[in-house]
Short mmCIF file of C-alpha atoms and ligand atoms in Angstrom, two decimals:
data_model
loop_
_atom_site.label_atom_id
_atom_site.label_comp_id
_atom_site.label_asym_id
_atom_site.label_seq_id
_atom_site.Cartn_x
_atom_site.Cartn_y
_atom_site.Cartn_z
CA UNK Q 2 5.52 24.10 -5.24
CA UNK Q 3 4.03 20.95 -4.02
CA UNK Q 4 3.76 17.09 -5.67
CA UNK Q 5 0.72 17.30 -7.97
CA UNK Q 6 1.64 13.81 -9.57
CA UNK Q 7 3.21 10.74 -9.22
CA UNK Q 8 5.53 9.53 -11.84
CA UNK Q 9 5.35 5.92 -12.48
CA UNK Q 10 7.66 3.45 -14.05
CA UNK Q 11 7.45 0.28 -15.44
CA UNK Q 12 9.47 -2.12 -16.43
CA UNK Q 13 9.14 -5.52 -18.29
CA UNK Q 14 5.89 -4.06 -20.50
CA UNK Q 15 8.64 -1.32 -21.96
CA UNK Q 16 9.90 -4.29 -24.19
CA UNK Q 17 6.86 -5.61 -25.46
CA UNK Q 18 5.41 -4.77 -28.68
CA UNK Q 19 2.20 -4.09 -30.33
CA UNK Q 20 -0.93 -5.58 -28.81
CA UNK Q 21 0.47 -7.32 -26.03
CA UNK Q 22 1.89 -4.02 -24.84
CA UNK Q 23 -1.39 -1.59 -24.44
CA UNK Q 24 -3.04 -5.02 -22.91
CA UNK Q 25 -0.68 -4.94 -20.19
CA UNK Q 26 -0.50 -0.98 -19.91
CA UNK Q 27 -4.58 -1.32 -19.52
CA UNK Q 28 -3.95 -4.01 -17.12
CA UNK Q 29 -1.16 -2.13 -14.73
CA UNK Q 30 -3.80 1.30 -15.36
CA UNK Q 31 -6.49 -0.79 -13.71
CA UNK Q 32 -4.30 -2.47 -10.91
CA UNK Q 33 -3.28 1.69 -10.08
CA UNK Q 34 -6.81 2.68 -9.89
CA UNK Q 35 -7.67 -0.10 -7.38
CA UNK Q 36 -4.48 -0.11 -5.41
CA UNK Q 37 -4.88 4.00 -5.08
CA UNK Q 38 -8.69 3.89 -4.55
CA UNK Q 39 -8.26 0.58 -1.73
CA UNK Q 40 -5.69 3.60 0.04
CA UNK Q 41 -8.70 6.48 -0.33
CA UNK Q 42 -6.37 8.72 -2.81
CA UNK Q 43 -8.53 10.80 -4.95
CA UNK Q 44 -6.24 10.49 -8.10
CA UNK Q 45 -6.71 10.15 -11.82
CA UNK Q 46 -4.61 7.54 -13.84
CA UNK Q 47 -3.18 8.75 -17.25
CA UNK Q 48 -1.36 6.78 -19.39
CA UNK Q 49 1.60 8.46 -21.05
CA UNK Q 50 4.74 6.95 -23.93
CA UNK Q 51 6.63 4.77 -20.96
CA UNK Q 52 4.83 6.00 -18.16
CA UNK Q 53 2.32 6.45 -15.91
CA UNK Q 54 0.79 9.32 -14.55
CA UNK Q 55 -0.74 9.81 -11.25
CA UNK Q 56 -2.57 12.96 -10.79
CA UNK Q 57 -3.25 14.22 -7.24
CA UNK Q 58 -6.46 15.78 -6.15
CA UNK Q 59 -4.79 16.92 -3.56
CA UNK Q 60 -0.46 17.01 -2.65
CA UNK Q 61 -1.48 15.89 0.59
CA UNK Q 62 -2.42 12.30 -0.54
CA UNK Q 63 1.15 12.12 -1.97
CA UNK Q 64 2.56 9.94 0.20
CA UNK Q 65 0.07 7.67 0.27
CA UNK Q 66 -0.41 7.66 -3.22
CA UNK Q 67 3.92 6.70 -3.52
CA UNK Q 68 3.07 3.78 -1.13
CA UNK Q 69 -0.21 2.43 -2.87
CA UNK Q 70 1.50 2.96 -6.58
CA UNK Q 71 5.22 0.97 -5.45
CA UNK Q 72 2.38 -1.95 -4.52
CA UNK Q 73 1.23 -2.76 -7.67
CA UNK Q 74 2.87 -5.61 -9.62
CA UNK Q 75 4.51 -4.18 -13.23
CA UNK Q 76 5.71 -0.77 -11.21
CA UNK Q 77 9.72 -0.40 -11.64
CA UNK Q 78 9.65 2.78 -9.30
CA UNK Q 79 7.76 5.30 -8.62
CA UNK Q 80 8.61 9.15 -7.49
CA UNK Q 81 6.43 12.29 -6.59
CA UNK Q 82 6.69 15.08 -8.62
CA UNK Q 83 6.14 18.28 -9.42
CA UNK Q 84 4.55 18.52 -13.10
CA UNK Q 85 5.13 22.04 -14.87
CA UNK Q 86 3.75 23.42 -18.57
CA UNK Q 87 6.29 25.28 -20.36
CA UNK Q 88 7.26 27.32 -23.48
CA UNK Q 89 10.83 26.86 -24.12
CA UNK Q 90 14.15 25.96 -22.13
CA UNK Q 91 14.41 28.86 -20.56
CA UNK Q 92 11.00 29.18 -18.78
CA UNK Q 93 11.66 25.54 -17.98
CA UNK Q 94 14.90 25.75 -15.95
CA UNK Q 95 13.29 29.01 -14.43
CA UNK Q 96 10.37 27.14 -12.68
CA UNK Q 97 12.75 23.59 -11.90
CA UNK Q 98 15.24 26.16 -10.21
CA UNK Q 99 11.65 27.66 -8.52
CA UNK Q 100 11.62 23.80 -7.03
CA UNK Q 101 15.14 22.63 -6.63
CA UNK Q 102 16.55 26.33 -5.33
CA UNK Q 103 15.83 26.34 -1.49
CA UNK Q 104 16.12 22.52 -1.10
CA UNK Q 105 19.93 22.64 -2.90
CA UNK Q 106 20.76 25.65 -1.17
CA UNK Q 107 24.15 24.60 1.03
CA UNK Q 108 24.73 21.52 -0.48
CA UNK Q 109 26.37 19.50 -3.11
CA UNK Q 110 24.26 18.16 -5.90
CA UNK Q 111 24.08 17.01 -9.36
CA UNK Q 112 21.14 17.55 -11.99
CA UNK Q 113 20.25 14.75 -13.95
CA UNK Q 114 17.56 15.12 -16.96
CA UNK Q 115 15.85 13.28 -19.50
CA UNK Q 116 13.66 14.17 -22.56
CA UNK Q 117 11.54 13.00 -24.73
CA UNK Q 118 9.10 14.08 -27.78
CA UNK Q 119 10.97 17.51 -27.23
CA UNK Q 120 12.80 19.31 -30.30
CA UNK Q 121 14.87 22.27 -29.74
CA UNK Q 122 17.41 21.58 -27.15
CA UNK Q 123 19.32 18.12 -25.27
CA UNK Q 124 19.61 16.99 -21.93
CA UNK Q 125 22.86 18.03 -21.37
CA UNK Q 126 21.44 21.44 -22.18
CA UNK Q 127 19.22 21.38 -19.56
CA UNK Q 128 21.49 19.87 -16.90
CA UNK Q 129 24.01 22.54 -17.59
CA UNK Q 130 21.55 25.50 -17.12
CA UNK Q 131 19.88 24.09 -14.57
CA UNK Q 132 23.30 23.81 -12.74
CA UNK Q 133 24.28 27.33 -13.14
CA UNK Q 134 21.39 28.43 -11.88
CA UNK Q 135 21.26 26.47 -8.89
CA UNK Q 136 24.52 27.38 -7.93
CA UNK Q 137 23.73 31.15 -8.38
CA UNK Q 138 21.04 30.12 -5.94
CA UNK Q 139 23.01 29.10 -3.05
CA UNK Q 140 24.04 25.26 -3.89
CA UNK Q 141 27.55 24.59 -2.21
CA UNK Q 142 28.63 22.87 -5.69
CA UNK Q 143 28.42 20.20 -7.90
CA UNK Q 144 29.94 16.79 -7.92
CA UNK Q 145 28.44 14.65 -10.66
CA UNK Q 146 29.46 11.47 -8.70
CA UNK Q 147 29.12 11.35 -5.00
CA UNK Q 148 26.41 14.08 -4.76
CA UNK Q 149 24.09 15.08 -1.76
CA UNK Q 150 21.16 15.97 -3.58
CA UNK Q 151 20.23 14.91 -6.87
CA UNK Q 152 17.33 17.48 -9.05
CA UNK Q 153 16.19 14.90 -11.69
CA UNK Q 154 14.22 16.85 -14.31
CA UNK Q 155 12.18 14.23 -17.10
CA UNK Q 156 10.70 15.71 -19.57
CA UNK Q 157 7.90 14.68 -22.10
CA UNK Q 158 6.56 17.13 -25.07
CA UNK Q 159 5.30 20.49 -23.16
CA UNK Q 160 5.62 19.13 -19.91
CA UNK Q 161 8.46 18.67 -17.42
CA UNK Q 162 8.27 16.44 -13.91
CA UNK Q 163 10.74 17.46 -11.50
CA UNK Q 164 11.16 15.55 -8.79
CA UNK Q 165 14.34 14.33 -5.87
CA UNK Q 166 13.02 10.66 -4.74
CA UNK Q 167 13.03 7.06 -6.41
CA UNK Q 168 11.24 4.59 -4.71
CA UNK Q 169 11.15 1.22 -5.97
CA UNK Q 170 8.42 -1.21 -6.71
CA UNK Q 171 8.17 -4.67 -6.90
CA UNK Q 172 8.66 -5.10 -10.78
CA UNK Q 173 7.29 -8.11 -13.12
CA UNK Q 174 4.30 -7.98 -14.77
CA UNK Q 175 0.86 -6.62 -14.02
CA UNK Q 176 -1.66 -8.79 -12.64
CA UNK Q 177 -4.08 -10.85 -15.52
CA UNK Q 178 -1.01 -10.44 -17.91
CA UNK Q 179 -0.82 -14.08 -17.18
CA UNK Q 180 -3.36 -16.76 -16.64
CA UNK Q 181 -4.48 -17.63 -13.04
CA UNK Q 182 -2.85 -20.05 -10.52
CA UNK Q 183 -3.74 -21.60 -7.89
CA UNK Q 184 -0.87 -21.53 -4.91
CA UNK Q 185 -0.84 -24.24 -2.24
CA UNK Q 186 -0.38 -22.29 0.66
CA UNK Q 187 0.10 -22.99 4.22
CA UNK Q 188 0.46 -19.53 5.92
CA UNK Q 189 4.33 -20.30 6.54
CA UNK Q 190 6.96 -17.78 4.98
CA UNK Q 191 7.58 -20.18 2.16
CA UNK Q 192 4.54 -20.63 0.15
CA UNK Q 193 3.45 -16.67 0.99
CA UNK Q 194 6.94 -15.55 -0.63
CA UNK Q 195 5.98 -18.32 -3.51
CA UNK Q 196 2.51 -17.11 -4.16
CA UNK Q 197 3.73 -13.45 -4.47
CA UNK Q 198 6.46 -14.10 -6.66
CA UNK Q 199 4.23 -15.48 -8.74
CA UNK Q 200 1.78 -12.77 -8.65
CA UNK Q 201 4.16 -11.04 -9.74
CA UNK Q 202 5.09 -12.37 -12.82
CA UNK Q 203 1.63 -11.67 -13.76
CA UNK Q 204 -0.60 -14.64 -12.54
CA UNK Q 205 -3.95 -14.26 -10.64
CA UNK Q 206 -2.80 -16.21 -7.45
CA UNK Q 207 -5.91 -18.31 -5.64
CA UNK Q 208 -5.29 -19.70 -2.50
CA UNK Q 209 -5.72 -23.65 -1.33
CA UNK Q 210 -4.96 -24.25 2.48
CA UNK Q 211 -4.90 -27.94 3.59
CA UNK Q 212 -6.76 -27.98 6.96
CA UNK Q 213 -5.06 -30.49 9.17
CA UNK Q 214 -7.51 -29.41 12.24
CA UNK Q 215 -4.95 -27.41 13.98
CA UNK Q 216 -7.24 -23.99 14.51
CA UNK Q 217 -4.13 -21.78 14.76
CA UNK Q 218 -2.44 -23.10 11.86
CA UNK Q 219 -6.21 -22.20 10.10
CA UNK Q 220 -5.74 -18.95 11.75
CA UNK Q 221 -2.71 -17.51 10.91
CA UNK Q 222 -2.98 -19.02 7.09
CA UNK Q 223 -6.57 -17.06 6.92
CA UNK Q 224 -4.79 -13.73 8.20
CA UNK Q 225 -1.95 -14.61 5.91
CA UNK Q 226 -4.30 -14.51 2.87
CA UNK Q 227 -6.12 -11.44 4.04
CA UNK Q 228 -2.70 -9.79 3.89
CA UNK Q 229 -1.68 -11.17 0.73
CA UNK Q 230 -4.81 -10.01 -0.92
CA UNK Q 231 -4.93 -6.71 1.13
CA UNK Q 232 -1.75 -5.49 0.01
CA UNK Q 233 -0.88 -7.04 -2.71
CA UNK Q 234 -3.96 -8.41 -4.97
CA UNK Q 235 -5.10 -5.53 -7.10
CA UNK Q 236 -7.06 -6.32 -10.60
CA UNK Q 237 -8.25 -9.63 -9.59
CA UNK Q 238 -10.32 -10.99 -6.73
CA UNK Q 239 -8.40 -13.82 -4.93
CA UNK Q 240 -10.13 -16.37 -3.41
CA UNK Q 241 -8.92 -18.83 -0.67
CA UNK Q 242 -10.02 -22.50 -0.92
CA UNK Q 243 -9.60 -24.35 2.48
CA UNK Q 244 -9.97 -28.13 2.40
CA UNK Q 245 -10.83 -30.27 5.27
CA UNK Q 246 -8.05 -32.53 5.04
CA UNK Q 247 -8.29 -34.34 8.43
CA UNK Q 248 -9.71 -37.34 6.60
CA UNK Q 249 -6.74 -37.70 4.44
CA UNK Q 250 -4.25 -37.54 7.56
CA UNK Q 251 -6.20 -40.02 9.29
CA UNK Q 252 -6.05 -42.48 6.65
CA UNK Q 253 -2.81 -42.06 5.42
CA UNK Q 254 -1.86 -42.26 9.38
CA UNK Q 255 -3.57 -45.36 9.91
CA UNK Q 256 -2.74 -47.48 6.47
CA UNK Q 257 0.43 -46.30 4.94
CA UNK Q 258 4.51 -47.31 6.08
CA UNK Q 259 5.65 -44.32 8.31
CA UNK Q 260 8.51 -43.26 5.95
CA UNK Q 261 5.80 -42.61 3.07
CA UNK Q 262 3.17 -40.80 4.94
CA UNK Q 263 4.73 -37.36 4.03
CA UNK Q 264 5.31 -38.16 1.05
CA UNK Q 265 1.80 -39.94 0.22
CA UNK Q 266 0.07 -36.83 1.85
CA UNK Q 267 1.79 -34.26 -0.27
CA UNK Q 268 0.71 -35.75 -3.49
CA UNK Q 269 -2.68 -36.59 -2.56
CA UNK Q 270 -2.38 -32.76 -1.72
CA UNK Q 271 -1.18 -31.80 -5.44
CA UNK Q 272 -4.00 -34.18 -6.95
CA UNK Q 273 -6.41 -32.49 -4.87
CA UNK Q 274 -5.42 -28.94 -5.78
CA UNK Q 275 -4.63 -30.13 -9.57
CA UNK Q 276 -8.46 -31.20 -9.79
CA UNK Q 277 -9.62 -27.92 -7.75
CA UNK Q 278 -7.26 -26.06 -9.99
CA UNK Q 279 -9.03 -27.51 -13.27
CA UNK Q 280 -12.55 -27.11 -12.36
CA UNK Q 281 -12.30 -23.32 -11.40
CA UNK Q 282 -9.90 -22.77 -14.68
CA UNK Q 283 -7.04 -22.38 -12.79
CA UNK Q 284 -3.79 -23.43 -14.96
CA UNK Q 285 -0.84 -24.15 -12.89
CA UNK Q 286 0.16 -24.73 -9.06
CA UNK Q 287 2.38 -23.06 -7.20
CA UNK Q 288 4.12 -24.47 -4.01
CA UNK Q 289 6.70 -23.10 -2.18
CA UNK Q 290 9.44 -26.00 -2.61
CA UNK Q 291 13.03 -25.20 -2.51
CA UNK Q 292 14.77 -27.87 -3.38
CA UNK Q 293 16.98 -29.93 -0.69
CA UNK Q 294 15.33 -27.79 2.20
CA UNK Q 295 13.97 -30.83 4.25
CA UNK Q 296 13.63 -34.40 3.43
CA UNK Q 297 10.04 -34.19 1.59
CA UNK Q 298 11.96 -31.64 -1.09
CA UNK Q 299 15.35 -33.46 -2.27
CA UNK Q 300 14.88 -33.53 -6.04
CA UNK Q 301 13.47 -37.44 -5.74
CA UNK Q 302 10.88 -36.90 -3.44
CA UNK Q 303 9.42 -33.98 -5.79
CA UNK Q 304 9.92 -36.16 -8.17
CA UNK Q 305 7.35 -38.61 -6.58
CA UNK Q 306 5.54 -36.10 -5.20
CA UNK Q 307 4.60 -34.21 -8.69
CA UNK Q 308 4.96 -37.25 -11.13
CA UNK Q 309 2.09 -37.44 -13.75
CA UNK Q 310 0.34 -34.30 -13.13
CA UNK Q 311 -1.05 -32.64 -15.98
CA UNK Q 312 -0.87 -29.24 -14.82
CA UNK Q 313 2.56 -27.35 -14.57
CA UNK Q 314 3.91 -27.25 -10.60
CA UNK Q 315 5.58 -23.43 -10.50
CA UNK Q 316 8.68 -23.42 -7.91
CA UNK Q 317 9.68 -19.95 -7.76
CA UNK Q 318 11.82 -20.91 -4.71
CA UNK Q 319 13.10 -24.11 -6.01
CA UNK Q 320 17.00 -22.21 -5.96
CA UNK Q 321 16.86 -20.08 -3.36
CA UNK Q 322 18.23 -20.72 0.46
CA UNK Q 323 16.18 -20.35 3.46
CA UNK Q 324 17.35 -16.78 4.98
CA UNK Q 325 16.74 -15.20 1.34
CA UNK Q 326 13.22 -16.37 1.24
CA UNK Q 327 12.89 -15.42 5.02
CA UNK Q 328 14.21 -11.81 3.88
CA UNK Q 329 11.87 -11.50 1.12
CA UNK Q 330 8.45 -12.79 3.32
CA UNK Q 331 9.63 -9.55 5.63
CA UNK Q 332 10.05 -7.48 2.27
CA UNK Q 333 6.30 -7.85 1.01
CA UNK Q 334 5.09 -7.78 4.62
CA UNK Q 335 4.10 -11.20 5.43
CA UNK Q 336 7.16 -11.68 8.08
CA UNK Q 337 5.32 -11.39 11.74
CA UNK Q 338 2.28 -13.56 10.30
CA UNK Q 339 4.15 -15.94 8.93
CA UNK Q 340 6.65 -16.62 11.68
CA UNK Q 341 3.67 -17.26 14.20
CA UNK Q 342 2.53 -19.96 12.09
CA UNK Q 343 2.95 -23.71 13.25
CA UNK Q 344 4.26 -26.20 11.76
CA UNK Q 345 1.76 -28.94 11.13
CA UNK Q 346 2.32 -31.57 8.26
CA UNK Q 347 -0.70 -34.26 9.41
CA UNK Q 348 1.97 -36.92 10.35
CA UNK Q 349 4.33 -37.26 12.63
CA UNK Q 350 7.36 -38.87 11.13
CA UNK Q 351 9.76 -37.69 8.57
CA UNK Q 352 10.20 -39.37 4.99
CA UNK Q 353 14.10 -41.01 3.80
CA UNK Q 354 15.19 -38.06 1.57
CA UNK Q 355 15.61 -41.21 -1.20
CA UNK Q 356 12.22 -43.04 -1.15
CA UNK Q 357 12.13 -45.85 -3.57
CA UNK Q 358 9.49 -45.39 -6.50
CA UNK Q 359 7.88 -48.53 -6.16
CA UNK Q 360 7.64 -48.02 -2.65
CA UNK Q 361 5.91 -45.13 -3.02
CA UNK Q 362 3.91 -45.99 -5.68
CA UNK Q 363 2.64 -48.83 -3.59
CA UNK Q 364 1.87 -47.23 -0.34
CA UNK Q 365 0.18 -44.42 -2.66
CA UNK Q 366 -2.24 -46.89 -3.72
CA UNK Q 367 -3.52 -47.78 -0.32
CA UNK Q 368 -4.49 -44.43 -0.07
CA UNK Q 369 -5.57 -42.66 -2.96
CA UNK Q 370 -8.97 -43.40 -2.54
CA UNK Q 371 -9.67 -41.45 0.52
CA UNK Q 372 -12.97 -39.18 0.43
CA UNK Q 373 -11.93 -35.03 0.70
CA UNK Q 374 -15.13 -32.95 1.37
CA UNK Q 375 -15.56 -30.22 -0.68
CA UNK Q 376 -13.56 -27.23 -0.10
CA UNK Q 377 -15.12 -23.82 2.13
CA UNK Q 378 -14.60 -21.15 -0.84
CA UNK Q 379 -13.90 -17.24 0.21
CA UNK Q 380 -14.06 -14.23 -1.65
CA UNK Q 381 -10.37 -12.53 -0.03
CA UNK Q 382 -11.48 -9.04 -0.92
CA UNK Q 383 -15.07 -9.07 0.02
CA UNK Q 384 -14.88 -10.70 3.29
CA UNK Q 385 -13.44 -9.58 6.48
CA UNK Q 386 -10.98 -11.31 8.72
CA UNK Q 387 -13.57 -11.30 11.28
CA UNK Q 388 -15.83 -13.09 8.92
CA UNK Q 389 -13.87 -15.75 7.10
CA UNK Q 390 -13.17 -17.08 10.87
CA UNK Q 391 -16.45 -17.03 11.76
CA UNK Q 392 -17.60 -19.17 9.12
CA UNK Q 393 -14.54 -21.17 9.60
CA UNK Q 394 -15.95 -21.49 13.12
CA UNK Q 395 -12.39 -19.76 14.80
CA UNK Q 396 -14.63 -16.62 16.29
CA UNK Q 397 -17.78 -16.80 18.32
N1 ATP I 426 -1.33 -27.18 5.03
C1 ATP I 426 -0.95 -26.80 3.81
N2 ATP I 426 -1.82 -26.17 3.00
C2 ATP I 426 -1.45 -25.79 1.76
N3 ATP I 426 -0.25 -26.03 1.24
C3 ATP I 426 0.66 -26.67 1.99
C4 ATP I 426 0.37 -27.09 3.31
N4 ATP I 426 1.47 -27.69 3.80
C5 ATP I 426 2.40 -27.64 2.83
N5 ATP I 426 1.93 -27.03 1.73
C6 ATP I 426 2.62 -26.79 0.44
O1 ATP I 426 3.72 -27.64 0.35
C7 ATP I 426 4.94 -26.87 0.34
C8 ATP I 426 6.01 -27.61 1.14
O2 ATP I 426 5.58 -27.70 2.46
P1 ATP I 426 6.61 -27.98 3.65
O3 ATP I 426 5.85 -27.98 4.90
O4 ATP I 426 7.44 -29.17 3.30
O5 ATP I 426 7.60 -26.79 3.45
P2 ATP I 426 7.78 -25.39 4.13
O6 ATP I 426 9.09 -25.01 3.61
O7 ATP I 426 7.57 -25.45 5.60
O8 ATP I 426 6.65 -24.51 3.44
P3 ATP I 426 5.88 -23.28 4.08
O9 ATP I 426 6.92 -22.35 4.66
O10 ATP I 426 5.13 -22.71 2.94
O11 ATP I 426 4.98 -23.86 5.14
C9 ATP I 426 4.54 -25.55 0.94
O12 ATP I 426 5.41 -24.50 0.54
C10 ATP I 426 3.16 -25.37 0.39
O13 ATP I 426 3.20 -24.94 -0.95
#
């Protein structure tokens, strides 16, 4: 018997009601198809009560079709399975012991089932059978605690899904549940980690990198996006602003105290993005501040930073310590790129962690003025690596 589904799980949507529910159910179907399609498995989608179905042209594409499905924001967990028809509890512990029997045989295991939509007999009913039978089938024994192998048998009205493996996804919401964002990213771990974690509660992440003229720093944040998008962007098409911000740096280099430049930079930076954000209908930034990291993030300096922007600044790292957010970039598969990036913040000396307001406010004003050429816009999914740094004049 080989995996003709996958069995997918999902977990926030479960507790929603009504409308909101089947809107983010049609969203997650959608995010499936593309993520699946993007990996070349030939697979139909099915929605069923509280899960997902993925059905297999072919068992080979299993594997791939596990990987593609645990990429898709909304997925709890996913597991290949077998998926059998059958007419009563007896012709259904017949053909799971048909799938479980030569890989128990020798060891210790436990069943574990579930049901739904199914009259006529429990879970425990099930379990119990199955067990016997397994055992009469050359399992070594059962031990419902510290098992080898566990035979996890779901089933749903006249059809069961028997599968061994649970791999887990990322979780949160599907993509478009939310409305779009716009992250300022810089191709480091930080704001990568940030702009996925917000993905994943839903949002449509866009991209904004703030060119300082360092062409590997361009680099790396273009193949940063590319991977973002690649792997991670399905049911939306991302698109990755880069501004020419060389003009900014210059000015703020040449008119504003040293302690301030940072500072002065950053928020010309969120005013920038805030007004980019608002013409393409974009409704909140993300950045990847965690709070106290360096001097430009102690609570008063965002404070300065952010103050009077309309739009709502999204921290999703704001609590979290440097190694966990280094752990999670290598998680979601932005690690290598992101720890070749350089670090390049257009001046060259650091701000006091306590910058006074009306300092700031003042050497702000000298500034605020300064000219920003429109940003270079591309389209993340339909252009190629190769491409985007051509344009961006990084390849001959
Ligand atoms: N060149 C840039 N382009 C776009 N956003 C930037 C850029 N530089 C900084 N940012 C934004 O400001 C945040 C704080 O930047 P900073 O350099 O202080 O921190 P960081 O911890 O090094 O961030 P990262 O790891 O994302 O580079 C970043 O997480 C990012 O959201």
């Amino acid at each position: 018997m080989e995996y003709n589904v996958v069995l997918v799980r999902y977990s926030e949507i479960a507790v929603k009601g009504g409308y909101t529910r089947s809107r983010m159910e049609r969203l997650l179907l959608r995010a499936l198809q593309e993520s699946l399609a993007a990996a070349g498995v030939d697979a139909f989608v099915e929605r069923l009560q509280g899960r997902v179905i993925v059905r297999l042209a072919s068992p080979s594409s299993a594997a791939t079709a596990v990987r593609a499905s645990a990429r898709v924001f909304g997925v709890k967990s996913v597991s290949p399975a077998v998926e059998v028809a059958y007419r009563g509890l007896e012709e259904l512990v017949e053909k799971a012991a048909e799938f479980f029997g030569d890989r128990v045989r020798g060891r210790v295991f436990r069943v574990r089932a579930r049901r739904s939509g199914v009259e006529g007999f429990t879970s425990k009913d099930v379990e119990r059978l199955l067990g016997r039978l397994l055992l009469e089938r050359g399992a070594r024994g059962v031990d419902l605690e510290n098992p080898e192998y566990t035979a996890y048998v779901e089933v749903r009205g006249g059809r069961a899904y028997l599968f061994d493996t649970i791999h887990p996804g990322p979780g949160g919401l599907p993509v478009g549940s939310e409305e779009p964002s716009l992250a300022l990213y810089s191709g480091g771990f930080d704001s990568g980690v940030a702009a996925w974690m917000i993905m994943r509660r839903g949002s449509p992440v866009h991209l904004a990198f703030y060119d300082f003229g360092v062409p590997e720093a361009l680099e790396v944040a273009v193949e940063g996006a590319k991977t973002l998008a690649g792997e991670w962007a399905w049911g939306y098409r991302p698109r990755l602003y880069v501004v020419n911000f060389r003009g900014a740096a210059l000015v703020v280099n040449g008119l504003v105290k040293p302690s301030y430049r940072t500072l002065v930079l950053r928020r010309l930076m969120m005013l920038h993005a805030q007004d980019l954000a608002s013409r393409e209908g974009y409704e909140a930034l993300v950045t990847g501040e965690s709070v106290g990291q360096v001097a430009s993030q102690t609570v008063r300096n965002l404070r300065l930073i952010s103050s009077g922007l309309d739009l709502p600044v999204l921290r999703p790292l704001a609590g979290m310590d440097k190694d966990e957010i280094v752990e999670k970039s290598r998680e979601i598969g932005l690690y290598d790129i992101a720890s070749r990036q350089v670090e390049v913040c257009g001046v060259d000396q650091p701000p006091n962690p306590r910058a006074s307001p009306q300092g700031f406010r003042s050497e702000f004003e000298k500034a605020r003025d300064v000219f920003i050429p429109p940003p270079r816009v591309f389209d993340l999914k339909g252009e190629s690596l190769h491409s985007i740094l051509k344009t961006l004049g990084l390849r001959g």
